[in-house]
Amino acid sequence: MKNLFVVIALVFGINIYSQETVKSNDDKTELKCKLVKFDTEKNIFEYIGNVEFKNEIIQLENAEKIVYNKETNEIFVTGLNEFSIDGVIQVADNSKMKTLRYKIGDRIAYIE
């Protein structure tokens, strides 16, 4: 029931302060974080604190923050520690590249 509330709240743009696992409608995307915020004017979700994001193509772990633009279907990740795309590319804690831009569904991610 608690997960249902989180999904409903995300759809209607309610700010949530909780550590939860959120799954998309297709059950192929999973996201974990400590704090979720939604900006109704900009249509942007912010997932903050030890963020993990996983779908069929990309897996991110231990990021500081993910900003998801619902209109463009893009995520911008800051404080990136570990990730893989199609299980091939991996970055560990000692990497100097700490930001990533990715359009959900693409097989290309941009690391800055």
Backbone atoms as SQL, in Angstrom:
CREATE TABLE atoms (id INTEGER PRIMARY KEY, chain TEXT, resi INTEGER, resn TEXT, atom TEXT, x REAL, y REAL, z REAL);
INSERT INTO atoms VALUES
  (1, 'A', 1, 'MET', 'N', 0.822, -1.194, 0.000),
  (2, 'A', 1, 'MET', 'CA', 0.000, 0.000, 0.000),
  (3, 'A', 1, 'MET', 'C', 0.867, 1.259, 0.000),
  (4, 'A', 2, 'LYS', 'N', 1.985, 1.208, 0.730),
  (5, 'A', 2, 'LYS', 'CA', 2.881, 2.357, 0.805),
  (6, 'A', 2, 'LYS', 'C', 3.478, 2.674, -0.567),
  (7, 'A', 3, 'ASN', 'N', 3.874, 1.629, -1.322),
  (8, 'A', 3, 'ASN', 'CA', 4.416, 1.837, -2.663),
  (9, 'A', 3, 'ASN', 'C', 3.370, 2.408, -3.600),
  (10, 'A', 4, 'LEU', 'N', 2.129, 1.994, -3.461),
  (11, 'A', 4, 'LEU', 'CA', 1.049, 2.535, -4.275),
  (12, 'A', 4, 'LEU', 'C', 0.898, 4.028, -4.020),
  (13, 'A', 5, 'PHE', 'N', 0.986, 4.461, -2.779),
  (14, 'A', 5, 'PHE', 'CA', 0.903, 5.877, -2.448),
  (15, 'A', 5, 'PHE', 'C', 2.037, 6.652, -3.097),
  (16, 'A', 6, 'VAL', 'N', 3.242, 6.087, -3.082),
  (17, 'A', 6, 'VAL', 'CA', 4.398, 6.756, -3.686),
  (18, 'A', 6, 'VAL', 'C', 4.172, 6.947, -5.174),
  (19, 'A', 7, 'VAL', 'N', 3.712, 5.927, -5.867),
  (20, 'A', 7, 'VAL', 'CA', 3.469, 6.030, -7.302),
  (21, 'A', 7, 'VAL', 'C', 2.369, 7.043, -7.589),
  (22, 'A', 8, 'ILE', 'N', 1.283, 7.007, -6.852),
  (23, 'A', 8, 'ILE', 'CA', 0.199, 7.976, -7.027),
  (24, 'A', 8, 'ILE', 'C', 0.691, 9.386, -6.758),
  (25, 'A', 9, 'ALA', 'N', 1.458, 9.557, -5.701),
  (26, 'A', 9, 'ALA', 'CA', 1.977, 10.878, -5.364),
  (27, 'A', 9, 'ALA', 'C', 2.904, 11.393, -6.448),
  (28, 'A', 10, 'LEU', 'N', 3.726, 10.540, -7.034),
  (29, 'A', 10, 'LEU', 'CA', 4.612, 10.964, -8.109),
  (30, 'A', 10, 'LEU', 'C', 3.833, 11.409, -9.335),
  (31, 'A', 11, 'VAL', 'N', 2.760, 10.708, -9.647),
  (32, 'A', 11, 'VAL', 'CA', 1.946, 11.058, -10.800),
  (33, 'A', 11, 'VAL', 'C', 1.297, 12.423, -10.614),
  (34, 'A', 12, 'PHE', 'N', 0.850, 12.729, -9.414),
  (35, 'A', 12, 'PHE', 'CA', 0.152, 13.988, -9.167),
  (36, 'A', 12, 'PHE', 'C', 1.060, 15.099, -8.662),
  (37, 'A', 13, 'GLY', 'N', 2.368, 14.876, -8.614),
  (38, 'A', 13, 'GLY', 'CA', 3.311, 15.934, -8.307),
  (39, 'A', 13, 'GLY', 'C', 3.378, 16.331, -6.848),
  (40, 'A', 14, 'ILE', 'N', 3.199, 15.413, -5.960),
  (41, 'A', 14, 'ILE', 'CA', 3.303, 15.701, -4.534),
  (42, 'A', 14, 'ILE', 'C', 4.738, 15.470, -4.096),
  (43, 'A', 15, 'ASN', 'N', 5.296, 16.380, -3.304),
  (44, 'A', 15, 'ASN', 'CA', 6.640, 16.168, -2.769),
  (45, 'A', 15, 'ASN', 'C', 6.616, 15.028, -1.769),
  (46, 'A', 16, 'ILE', 'N', 7.592, 14.136, -1.871),
  (47, 'A', 16, 'ILE', 'CA', 7.667, 12.982, -0.989),
  (48, 'A', 16, 'ILE', 'C', 9.017, 12.978, -0.303),
  (49, 'A', 17, 'TYR', 'N', 9.028, 12.725, 0.990),
  (50, 'A', 17, 'TYR', 'CA', 10.263, 12.632, 1.746),
  (51, 'A', 17, 'TYR', 'C', 10.310, 11.260, 2.371),
  (52, 'A', 18, 'SER', 'N', 10.938, 10.322, 1.639),
  (53, 'A', 18, 'SER', 'CA', 10.920, 8.940, 2.074),
  (54, 'A', 18, 'SER', 'C', 11.994, 8.162, 1.338),
  (55, 'A', 19, 'GLN', 'N', 12.400, 7.031, 1.888),
  (56, 'A', 19, 'GLN', 'CA', 13.280, 6.131, 1.166),
  (57, 'A', 19, 'GLN', 'C', 12.411, 5.030, 0.591),
  (58, 'A', 20, 'GLU', 'N', 12.312, 4.996, -0.707),
  (59, 'A', 20, 'GLU', 'CA', 11.393, 4.080, -1.364),
  (60, 'A', 20, 'GLU', 'C', 12.004, 3.517, -2.631),
  (61, 'A', 21, 'THR', 'N', 11.416, 2.446, -3.118),
  (62, 'A', 21, 'THR', 'CA', 11.700, 1.903, -4.436),
  (63, 'A', 21, 'THR', 'C', 10.502, 2.231, -5.306),
  (64, 'A', 22, 'VAL', 'N', 10.748, 2.846, -6.461),
  (65, 'A', 22, 'VAL', 'CA', 9.684, 3.229, -7.372),
  (66, 'A', 22, 'VAL', 'C', 9.869, 2.449, -8.659),
  (67, 'A', 23, 'LYS', 'N', 8.833, 1.789, -9.129),
  (68, 'A', 23, 'LYS', 'CA', 8.881, 1.076, -10.397),
  (69, 'A', 23, 'LYS', 'C', 7.975, 1.782, -11.390),
  (70, 'A', 24, 'SER', 'N', 8.386, 1.768, -12.655),
  (71, 'A', 24, 'SER', 'CA', 7.575, 2.389, -13.692),
  (72, 'A', 24, 'SER', 'C', 6.379, 1.494, -14.011),
  (73, 'A', 25, 'ASN', 'N', 5.500, 1.996, -14.847),
  (74, 'A', 25, 'ASN', 'CA', 4.311, 1.232, -15.220),
  (75, 'A', 25, 'ASN', 'C', 4.661, -0.067, -15.944),
  (76, 'A', 26, 'ASP', 'N', 5.784, -0.088, -16.662),
  (77, 'A', 26, 'ASP', 'CA', 6.160, -1.290, -17.407),
  (78, 'A', 26, 'ASP', 'C', 7.015, -2.246, -16.578),
  (79, 'A', 27, 'ASP', 'N', 7.283, -1.935, -15.334),
  (80, 'A', 27, 'ASP', 'CA', 8.089, -2.750, -14.422),
  (81, 'A', 27, 'ASP', 'C', 9.502, -2.998, -14.940),
  (82, 'A', 28, 'LYS', 'N', 9.980, -2.203, -15.895),
  (83, 'A', 28, 'LYS', 'CA', 11.327, -2.362, -16.425),
  (84, 'A', 28, 'LYS', 'C', 12.283, -1.313, -15.870),
  (85, 'A', 29, 'THR', 'N', 11.767, -0.335, -15.181),
  (86, 'A', 29, 'THR', 'CA', 12.597, 0.710, -14.607),
  (87, 'A', 29, 'THR', 'C', 12.400, 0.723, -13.104),
  (88, 'A', 30, 'GLU', 'N', 13.511, 0.743, -12.375),
  (89, 'A', 30, 'GLU', 'CA', 13.458, 0.775, -10.921),
  (90, 'A', 30, 'GLU', 'C', 14.364, 1.891, -10.422),
  (91, 'A', 31, 'LEU', 'N', 13.919, 2.592, -9.413),
  (92, 'A', 31, 'LEU', 'CA', 14.675, 3.704, -8.870),
  (93, 'A', 31, 'LEU', 'C', 14.580, 3.687, -7.353),
  (94, 'A', 32, 'LYS', 'N', 15.711, 3.874, -6.679),
  (95, 'A', 32, 'LYS', 'CA', 15.739, 3.959, -5.223),
  (96, 'A', 32, 'LYS', 'C', 16.449, 5.248, -4.839),
  (97, 'A', 33, 'CYS', 'N', 15.962, 5.890, -3.798),
  (98, 'A', 33, 'CYS', 'CA', 16.600, 7.108, -3.298),
  (99, 'A', 33, 'CYS', 'C', 16.077, 7.418, -1.905),
  (100, 'A', 34, 'LYS', 'N', 16.652, 8.448, -1.286),
  (101, 'A', 34, 'LYS', 'CA', 16.219, 8.852, 0.048),
  (102, 'A', 34, 'LYS', 'C', 15.150, 9.943, 0.004),
  (103, 'A', 35, 'LEU', 'N', 15.173, 10.772, -1.042),
  (104, 'A', 35, 'LEU', 'CA', 14.280, 11.927, -1.116),
  (105, 'A', 35, 'LEU', 'C', 13.828, 12.143, -2.550),
  (106, 'A', 36, 'VAL', 'N', 12.541, 12.403, -2.735),
  (107, 'A', 36, 'VAL', 'CA', 11.987, 12.698, -4.056),
  (108, 'A', 36, 'VAL', 'C', 11.283, 14.044, -3.990),
  (109, 'A', 37, 'LYS', 'N', 11.571, 14.897, -4.984),
  (110, 'A', 37, 'LYS', 'CA', 10.877, 16.181, -5.103),
  (111, 'A', 37, 'LYS', 'C', 10.351, 16.301, -6.527),
  (112, 'A', 38, 'PHE', 'N', 9.235, 17.025, -6.678),
  (113, 'A', 38, 'PHE', 'CA', 8.677, 17.255, -7.997),
  (114, 'A', 38, 'PHE', 'C', 8.360, 18.725, -8.163),
  (115, 'A', 39, 'ASP', 'N', 8.876, 19.330, -9.223),
  (116, 'A', 39, 'ASP', 'CA', 8.605, 20.725, -9.551),
  (117, 'A', 39, 'ASP', 'C', 7.487, 20.736, -10.586),
  (118, 'A', 40, 'THR', 'N', 6.285, 21.130, -10.167),
  (119, 'A', 40, 'THR', 'CA', 5.129, 21.086, -11.057),
  (120, 'A', 40, 'THR', 'C', 5.229, 22.094, -12.191),
  (121, 'A', 41, 'GLU', 'N', 5.925, 23.211, -11.984),
  (122, 'A', 41, 'GLU', 'CA', 6.059, 24.222, -13.031),
  (123, 'A', 41, 'GLU', 'C', 7.002, 23.766, -14.138),
  (124, 'A', 42, 'LYS', 'N', 8.114, 23.129, -13.754),
  (125, 'A', 42, 'LYS', 'CA', 9.121, 22.700, -14.734),
  (126, 'A', 42, 'LYS', 'C', 8.925, 21.249, -15.180),
  (127, 'A', 43, 'ASN', 'N', 8.021, 20.527, -14.498),
  (128, 'A', 43, 'ASN', 'CA', 7.761, 19.122, -14.799),
  (129, 'A', 43, 'ASN', 'C', 9.030, 18.279, -14.646),
  (130, 'A', 44, 'ILE', 'N', 9.737, 18.509, -13.527),
  (131, 'A', 44, 'ILE', 'CA', 11.012, 17.854, -13.257),
  (132, 'A', 44, 'ILE', 'C', 10.958, 17.148, -11.904),
  (133, 'A', 45, 'PHE', 'N', 11.421, 15.896, -11.892),
  (134, 'A', 45, 'PHE', 'CA', 11.581, 15.138, -10.658),
  (135, 'A', 45, 'PHE', 'C', 13.031, 15.229, -10.218),
  (136, 'A', 46, 'GLU', 'N', 13.254, 15.339, -8.918),
  (137, 'A', 46, 'GLU', 'CA', 14.597, 15.263, -8.354),
  (138, 'A', 46, 'GLU', 'C', 14.630, 14.094, -7.388),
  (139, 'A', 47, 'TYR', 'N', 15.550, 13.170, -7.627),
  (140, 'A', 47, 'TYR', 'CA', 15.770, 12.022, -6.759),
  (141, 'A', 47, 'TYR', 'C', 17.111, 12.253, -6.077),
  (142, 'A', 48, 'ILE', 'N', 17.099, 12.322, -4.751),
  (143, 'A', 48, 'ILE', 'CA', 18.281, 12.773, -4.012),
  (144, 'A', 48, 'ILE', 'C', 18.687, 11.742, -2.969),
  (145, 'A', 49, 'GLY', 'N', 20.004, 11.541, -2.840),
  (146, 'A', 49, 'GLY', 'CA', 20.548, 10.713, -1.773),
  (147, 'A', 49, 'GLY', 'C', 20.704, 9.250, -2.091),
  (148, 'A', 50, 'ASN', 'N', 21.939, 8.824, -2.330),
  (149, 'A', 50, 'ASN', 'CA', 22.244, 7.413, -2.579),
  (150, 'A', 50, 'ASN', 'C', 21.304, 6.824, -3.636),
  (151, 'A', 51, 'VAL', 'N', 21.223, 7.488, -4.778),
  (152, 'A', 51, 'VAL', 'CA', 20.252, 7.154, -5.814),
  (153, 'A', 51, 'VAL', 'C', 20.740, 5.975, -6.656),
  (154, 'A', 52, 'GLU', 'N', 19.830, 5.050, -6.899),
  (155, 'A', 52, 'GLU', 'CA', 20.070, 3.933, -7.805),
  (156, 'A', 52, 'GLU', 'C', 18.986, 3.947, -8.869),
  (157, 'A', 53, 'PHE', 'N', 19.387, 3.793, -10.127),
  (158, 'A', 53, 'PHE', 'CA', 18.458, 3.788, -11.257),
  (159, 'A', 53, 'PHE', 'C', 18.802, 2.585, -12.116),
  (160, 'A', 54, 'LYS', 'N', 17.791, 1.839, -12.530),
  (161, 'A', 54, 'LYS', 'CA', 18.045, 0.643, -13.316),
  (162, 'A', 54, 'LYS', 'C', 16.923, 0.452, -14.329),
  (163, 'A', 55, 'ASN', 'N', 17.309, 0.247, -15.592),
  (164, 'A', 55, 'ASN', 'CA', 16.353, -0.188, -16.604),
  (165, 'A', 55, 'ASN', 'C', 17.036, -1.247, -17.463),
  (166, 'A', 56, 'GLU', 'N', 16.463, -1.599, -18.605),
  (167, 'A', 56, 'GLU', 'CA', 17.037, -2.664, -19.433),
  (168, 'A', 56, 'GLU', 'C', 18.401, -2.302, -20.001),
  (169, 'A', 57, 'ILE', 'N', 18.729, -1.018, -20.088),
  (170, 'A', 57, 'ILE', 'CA', 19.935, -0.572, -20.776),
  (171, 'A', 57, 'ILE', 'C', 21.004, -0.043, -19.825),
  (172, 'A', 58, 'ILE', 'N', 20.609, 0.728, -18.837),
  (173, 'A', 58, 'ILE', 'CA', 21.576, 1.417, -17.982),
  (174, 'A', 58, 'ILE', 'C', 21.316, 1.101, -16.511),
  (175, 'A', 59, 'GLN', 'N', 22.390, 1.054, -15.753),
  (176, 'A', 59, 'GLN', 'CA', 22.282, 0.859, -14.309),
  (177, 'A', 59, 'GLN', 'C', 23.214, 1.849, -13.629),
  (178, 'A', 60, 'LEU', 'N', 22.666, 2.673, -12.735),
  (179, 'A', 60, 'LEU', 'CA', 23.425, 3.664, -11.980),
  (180, 'A', 60, 'LEU', 'C', 23.326, 3.319, -10.507),
  (181, 'A', 61, 'GLU', 'N', 24.436, 3.464, -9.796),
  (182, 'A', 61, 'GLU', 'CA', 24.427, 3.168, -8.369),
  (183, 'A', 61, 'GLU', 'C', 25.147, 4.265, -7.592),
  (184, 'A', 62, 'ASN', 'N', 24.632, 4.546, -6.413),
  (185, 'A', 62, 'ASN', 'CA', 25.257, 5.457, -5.455),
  (186, 'A', 62, 'ASN', 'C', 25.475, 6.864, -5.993),
  (187, 'A', 63, 'ALA', 'N', 24.558, 7.372, -6.794),
  (188, 'A', 63, 'ALA', 'CA', 24.645, 8.750, -7.275),
  (189, 'A', 63, 'ALA', 'C', 24.114, 9.697, -6.201),
  (190, 'A', 64, 'GLU', 'N', 24.609, 10.927, -6.212),
  (191, 'A', 64, 'GLU', 'CA', 24.115, 11.924, -5.266),
  (192, 'A', 64, 'GLU', 'C', 22.715, 12.396, -5.641),
  (193, 'A', 65, 'LYS', 'N', 22.496, 12.635, -6.964),
  (194, 'A', 65, 'LYS', 'CA', 21.195, 13.161, -7.386),
  (195, 'A', 65, 'LYS', 'C', 20.940, 12.827, -8.846),
  (196, 'A', 66, 'ILE', 'N', 19.680, 12.516, -9.142),
  (197, 'A', 66, 'ILE', 'CA', 19.218, 12.370, -10.523),
  (198, 'A', 66, 'ILE', 'C', 18.067, 13.341, -10.731),
  (199, 'A', 67, 'VAL', 'N', 18.171, 14.142, -11.783),
  (200, 'A', 67, 'VAL', 'CA', 17.091, 15.036, -12.176),
  (201, 'A', 67, 'VAL', 'C', 16.473, 14.451, -13.442),
  (202, 'A', 68, 'TYR', 'N', 15.163, 14.187, -13.394),
  (203, 'A', 68, 'TYR', 'CA', 14.442, 13.604, -14.521),
  (204, 'A', 68, 'TYR', 'C', 13.484, 14.630, -15.103),
  (205, 'A', 69, 'ASN', 'N', 13.680, 14.964, -16.385),
  (206, 'A', 69, 'ASN', 'CA', 12.795, 15.868, -17.093),
  (207, 'A', 69, 'ASN', 'C', 11.722, 15.022, -17.770),
  (208, 'A', 70, 'LYS', 'N', 10.520, 15.135, -17.281),
  (209, 'A', 70, 'LYS', 'CA', 9.420, 14.302, -17.773),
  (210, 'A', 70, 'LYS', 'C', 9.059, 14.627, -19.223),
  (211, 'A', 71, 'GLU', 'N', 9.241, 15.883, -19.638),
  (212, 'A', 71, 'GLU', 'CA', 8.893, 16.280, -21.004),
  (213, 'A', 71, 'GLU', 'C', 9.884, 15.735, -22.032),
  (214, 'A', 72, 'THR', 'N', 11.193, 15.768, -21.714),
  (215, 'A', 72, 'THR', 'CA', 12.213, 15.319, -22.662),
  (216, 'A', 72, 'THR', 'C', 12.612, 13.866, -22.442),
  (217, 'A', 73, 'ASN', 'N', 12.178, 13.274, -21.337),
  (218, 'A', 73, 'ASN', 'CA', 12.505, 11.897, -20.969),
  (219, 'A', 73, 'ASN', 'C', 14.013, 11.711, -20.753),
  (220, 'A', 74, 'GLU', 'N', 14.672, 12.759, -20.246),
  (221, 'A', 74, 'GLU', 'CA', 16.105, 12.726, -19.997),
  (222, 'A', 74, 'GLU', 'C', 16.394, 12.761, -18.509),
  (223, 'A', 75, 'ILE', 'N', 17.521, 12.139, -18.134),
  (224, 'A', 75, 'ILE', 'CA', 17.992, 12.245, -16.764),
  (225, 'A', 75, 'ILE', 'C', 19.382, 12.883, -16.781),
  (226, 'A', 76, 'PHE', 'N', 19.663, 13.665, -15.757),
  (227, 'A', 76, 'PHE', 'CA', 20.970, 14.261, -15.547),
  (228, 'A', 76, 'PHE', 'C', 21.419, 13.812, -14.169),
  (229, 'A', 77, 'VAL', 'N', 22.537, 13.125, -14.124),
  (230, 'A', 77, 'VAL', 'CA', 23.007, 12.508, -12.891),
  (231, 'A', 77, 'VAL', 'C', 24.231, 13.259, -12.390),
  (232, 'A', 78, 'THR', 'N', 24.226, 13.649, -11.120),
  (233, 'A', 78, 'THR', 'CA', 25.403, 14.279, -10.506),
  (234, 'A', 78, 'THR', 'C', 25.893, 13.409, -9.369),
  (235, 'A', 79, 'GLY', 'N', 27.187, 13.536, -9.092),
  (236, 'A', 79, 'GLY', 'CA', 27.774, 12.732, -8.029),
  (237, 'A', 79, 'GLY', 'C', 27.777, 11.261, -8.378),
  (238, 'A', 80, 'LEU', 'N', 28.002, 10.970, -9.649),
  (239, 'A', 80, 'LEU', 'CA', 27.958, 9.603, -10.146),
  (240, 'A', 80, 'LEU', 'C', 29.147, 8.810, -9.623),
  (241, 'A', 81, 'ASN', 'N', 28.888, 7.625, -9.097),
  (242, 'A', 81, 'ASN', 'CA', 29.950, 6.766, -8.602),
  (243, 'A', 81, 'ASN', 'C', 30.120, 5.500, -9.428),
  (244, 'A', 82, 'GLU', 'N', 29.035, 4.838, -9.784),
  (245, 'A', 82, 'GLU', 'CA', 29.121, 3.590, -10.533),
  (246, 'A', 82, 'GLU', 'C', 28.002, 3.539, -11.558),
  (247, 'A', 83, 'PHE', 'N', 28.333, 3.053, -12.778),
  (248, 'A', 83, 'PHE', 'CA', 27.285, 2.831, -13.758),
  (249, 'A', 83, 'PHE', 'C', 27.740, 1.822, -14.797),
  (250, 'A', 84, 'SER', 'N', 26.771, 1.256, -15.496),
  (251, 'A', 84, 'SER', 'CA', 27.056, 0.400, -16.641),
  (252, 'A', 84, 'SER', 'C', 25.961, 0.599, -17.678),
  (253, 'A', 85, 'ILE', 'N', 26.354, 0.477, -18.950),
  (254, 'A', 85, 'ILE', 'CA', 25.407, 0.545, -20.055),
  (255, 'A', 85, 'ILE', 'C', 25.518, -0.774, -20.796),
  (256, 'A', 86, 'ASP', 'N', 24.426, -1.473, -20.950),
  (257, 'A', 86, 'ASP', 'CA', 24.407, -2.805, -21.561),
  (258, 'A', 86, 'ASP', 'C', 25.432, -3.725, -20.900),
  (259, 'A', 87, 'GLY', 'N', 25.731, -3.462, -19.638),
  (260, 'A', 87, 'GLY', 'CA', 26.656, -4.291, -18.888),
  (261, 'A', 87, 'GLY', 'C', 28.109, -4.145, -19.293),
  (262, 'A', 88, 'VAL', 'N', 28.434, -3.164, -20.142),
  (263, 'A', 88, 'VAL', 'CA', 29.780, -3.049, -20.684),
  (264, 'A', 88, 'VAL', 'C', 30.608, -1.973, -20.008),
  (265, 'A', 89, 'ILE', 'N', 30.125, -0.749, -19.977),
  (266, 'A', 89, 'ILE', 'CA', 30.895, 0.368, -19.440),
  (267, 'A', 89, 'ILE', 'C', 30.676, 0.450, -17.950),
  (268, 'A', 90, 'GLN', 'N', 31.735, 0.591, -17.204),
  (269, 'A', 90, 'GLN', 'CA', 31.602, 0.714, -15.758),
  (270, 'A', 90, 'GLN', 'C', 32.548, 1.780, -15.243),
  (271, 'A', 91, 'VAL', 'N', 32.069, 2.567, -14.329),
  (272, 'A', 91, 'VAL', 'CA', 32.893, 3.582, -13.681),
  (273, 'A', 91, 'VAL', 'C', 32.817, 3.339, -12.188),
  (274, 'A', 92, 'ALA', 'N', 33.940, 3.369, -11.535),
  (275, 'A', 92, 'ALA', 'CA', 33.991, 3.132, -10.094),
  (276, 'A', 92, 'ALA', 'C', 34.263, 4.430, -9.362),
  (277, 'A', 93, 'ASP', 'N', 34.353, 4.364, -8.047),
  (278, 'A', 93, 'ASP', 'CA', 34.518, 5.537, -7.189),
  (279, 'A', 93, 'ASP', 'C', 35.702, 6.419, -7.560),
  (280, 'A', 94, 'ASN', 'N', 36.780, 5.866, -8.091),
  (281, 'A', 94, 'ASN', 'CA', 37.973, 6.662, -8.361),
  (282, 'A', 94, 'ASN', 'C', 37.890, 7.430, -9.677),
  (283, 'A', 95, 'SER', 'N', 36.769, 7.391, -10.366),
  (284, 'A', 95, 'SER', 'CA', 36.617, 8.104, -11.622),
  (285, 'A', 95, 'SER', 'C', 36.548, 9.610, -11.395),
  (286, 'A', 96, 'LYS', 'N', 37.120, 10.376, -12.339),
  (287, 'A', 96, 'LYS', 'CA', 37.043, 11.839, -12.270),
  (288, 'A', 96, 'LYS', 'C', 35.756, 12.346, -12.916),
  (289, 'A', 97, 'MET', 'N', 35.105, 11.521, -13.728),
  (290, 'A', 97, 'MET', 'CA', 33.866, 11.906, -14.401),
  (291, 'A', 97, 'MET', 'C', 32.705, 11.637, -13.453),
  (292, 'A', 98, 'LYS', 'N', 32.030, 12.679, -13.035),
  (293, 'A', 98, 'LYS', 'CA', 30.999, 12.521, -12.012),
  (294, 'A', 98, 'LYS', 'C', 29.604, 12.942, -12.455),
  (295, 'A', 99, 'THR', 'N', 29.420, 13.334, -13.732),
  (296, 'A', 99, 'THR', 'CA', 28.085, 13.685, -14.203),
  (297, 'A', 99, 'THR', 'C', 27.763, 12.903, -15.470),
  (298, 'A', 100, 'LEU', 'N', 26.488, 12.616, -15.646),
  (299, 'A', 100, 'LEU', 'CA', 26.039, 11.834, -16.791),
  (300, 'A', 100, 'LEU', 'C', 24.707, 12.380, -17.269),
  (301, 'A', 101, 'ARG', 'N', 24.538, 12.444, -18.587),
  (302, 'A', 101, 'ARG', 'CA', 23.270, 12.845, -19.206),
  (303, 'A', 101, 'ARG', 'C', 22.812, 11.692, -20.079),
  (304, 'A', 102, 'TYR', 'N', 21.535, 11.308, -19.961),
  (305, 'A', 102, 'TYR', 'CA', 21.031, 10.125, -20.654),
  (306, 'A', 102, 'TYR', 'C', 19.555, 10.300, -20.985),
  (307, 'A', 103, 'LYS', 'N', 19.194, 10.007, -22.236),
  (308, 'A', 103, 'LYS', 'CA', 17.783, 9.994, -22.623),
  (309, 'A', 103, 'LYS', 'C', 17.295, 8.557, -22.498),
  (310, 'A', 104, 'ILE', 'N', 16.271, 8.363, -21.700),
  (311, 'A', 104, 'ILE', 'CA', 15.781, 7.019, -21.398),
  (312, 'A', 104, 'ILE', 'C', 15.369, 6.319, -22.689),
  (313, 'A', 105, 'GLY', 'N', 15.906, 5.110, -22.861),
  (314, 'A', 105, 'GLY', 'CA', 15.654, 4.314, -24.049),
  (315, 'A', 105, 'GLY', 'C', 16.815, 4.307, -25.027),
  (316, 'A', 106, 'ASP', 'N', 17.655, 5.352, -24.999),
  (317, 'A', 106, 'ASP', 'CA', 18.824, 5.401, -25.876),
  (318, 'A', 106, 'ASP', 'C', 19.900, 4.443, -25.384),
  (319, 'A', 107, 'ARG', 'N', 20.843, 4.150, -26.243),
  (320, 'A', 107, 'ARG', 'CA', 21.981, 3.314, -25.870),
  (321, 'A', 107, 'ARG', 'C', 23.256, 4.153, -25.757),
  (322, 'A', 108, 'ILE', 'N', 23.096, 5.472, -25.694),
  (323, 'A', 108, 'ILE', 'CA', 24.235, 6.380, -25.552),
  (324, 'A', 108, 'ILE', 'C', 24.005, 7.257, -24.334),
  (325, 'A', 109, 'ALA', 'N', 25.053, 7.385, -23.515),
  (326, 'A', 109, 'ALA', 'CA', 25.029, 8.292, -22.370),
  (327, 'A', 109, 'ALA', 'C', 26.207, 9.238, -22.524),
  (328, 'A', 110, 'TYR', 'N', 26.033, 10.482, -22.102),
  (329, 'A', 110, 'TYR', 'CA', 27.076, 11.489, -22.212),
  (330, 'A', 110, 'TYR', 'C', 27.664, 11.735, -20.827),
  (331, 'A', 111, 'ILE', 'N', 28.963, 11.547, -20.708),
  (332, 'A', 111, 'ILE', 'CA', 29.658, 11.715, -19.435),
  (333, 'A', 111, 'ILE', 'C', 30.446, 13.005, -19.483),
  (334, 'A', 112, 'GLU', 'N', 30.292, 13.820, -18.448),
  (335, 'A', 112, 'GLU', 'CA', 30.992, 15.110, -18.390),
  (336, 'A', 112, 'GLU', 'C', 31.848, 15.186, -17.163);
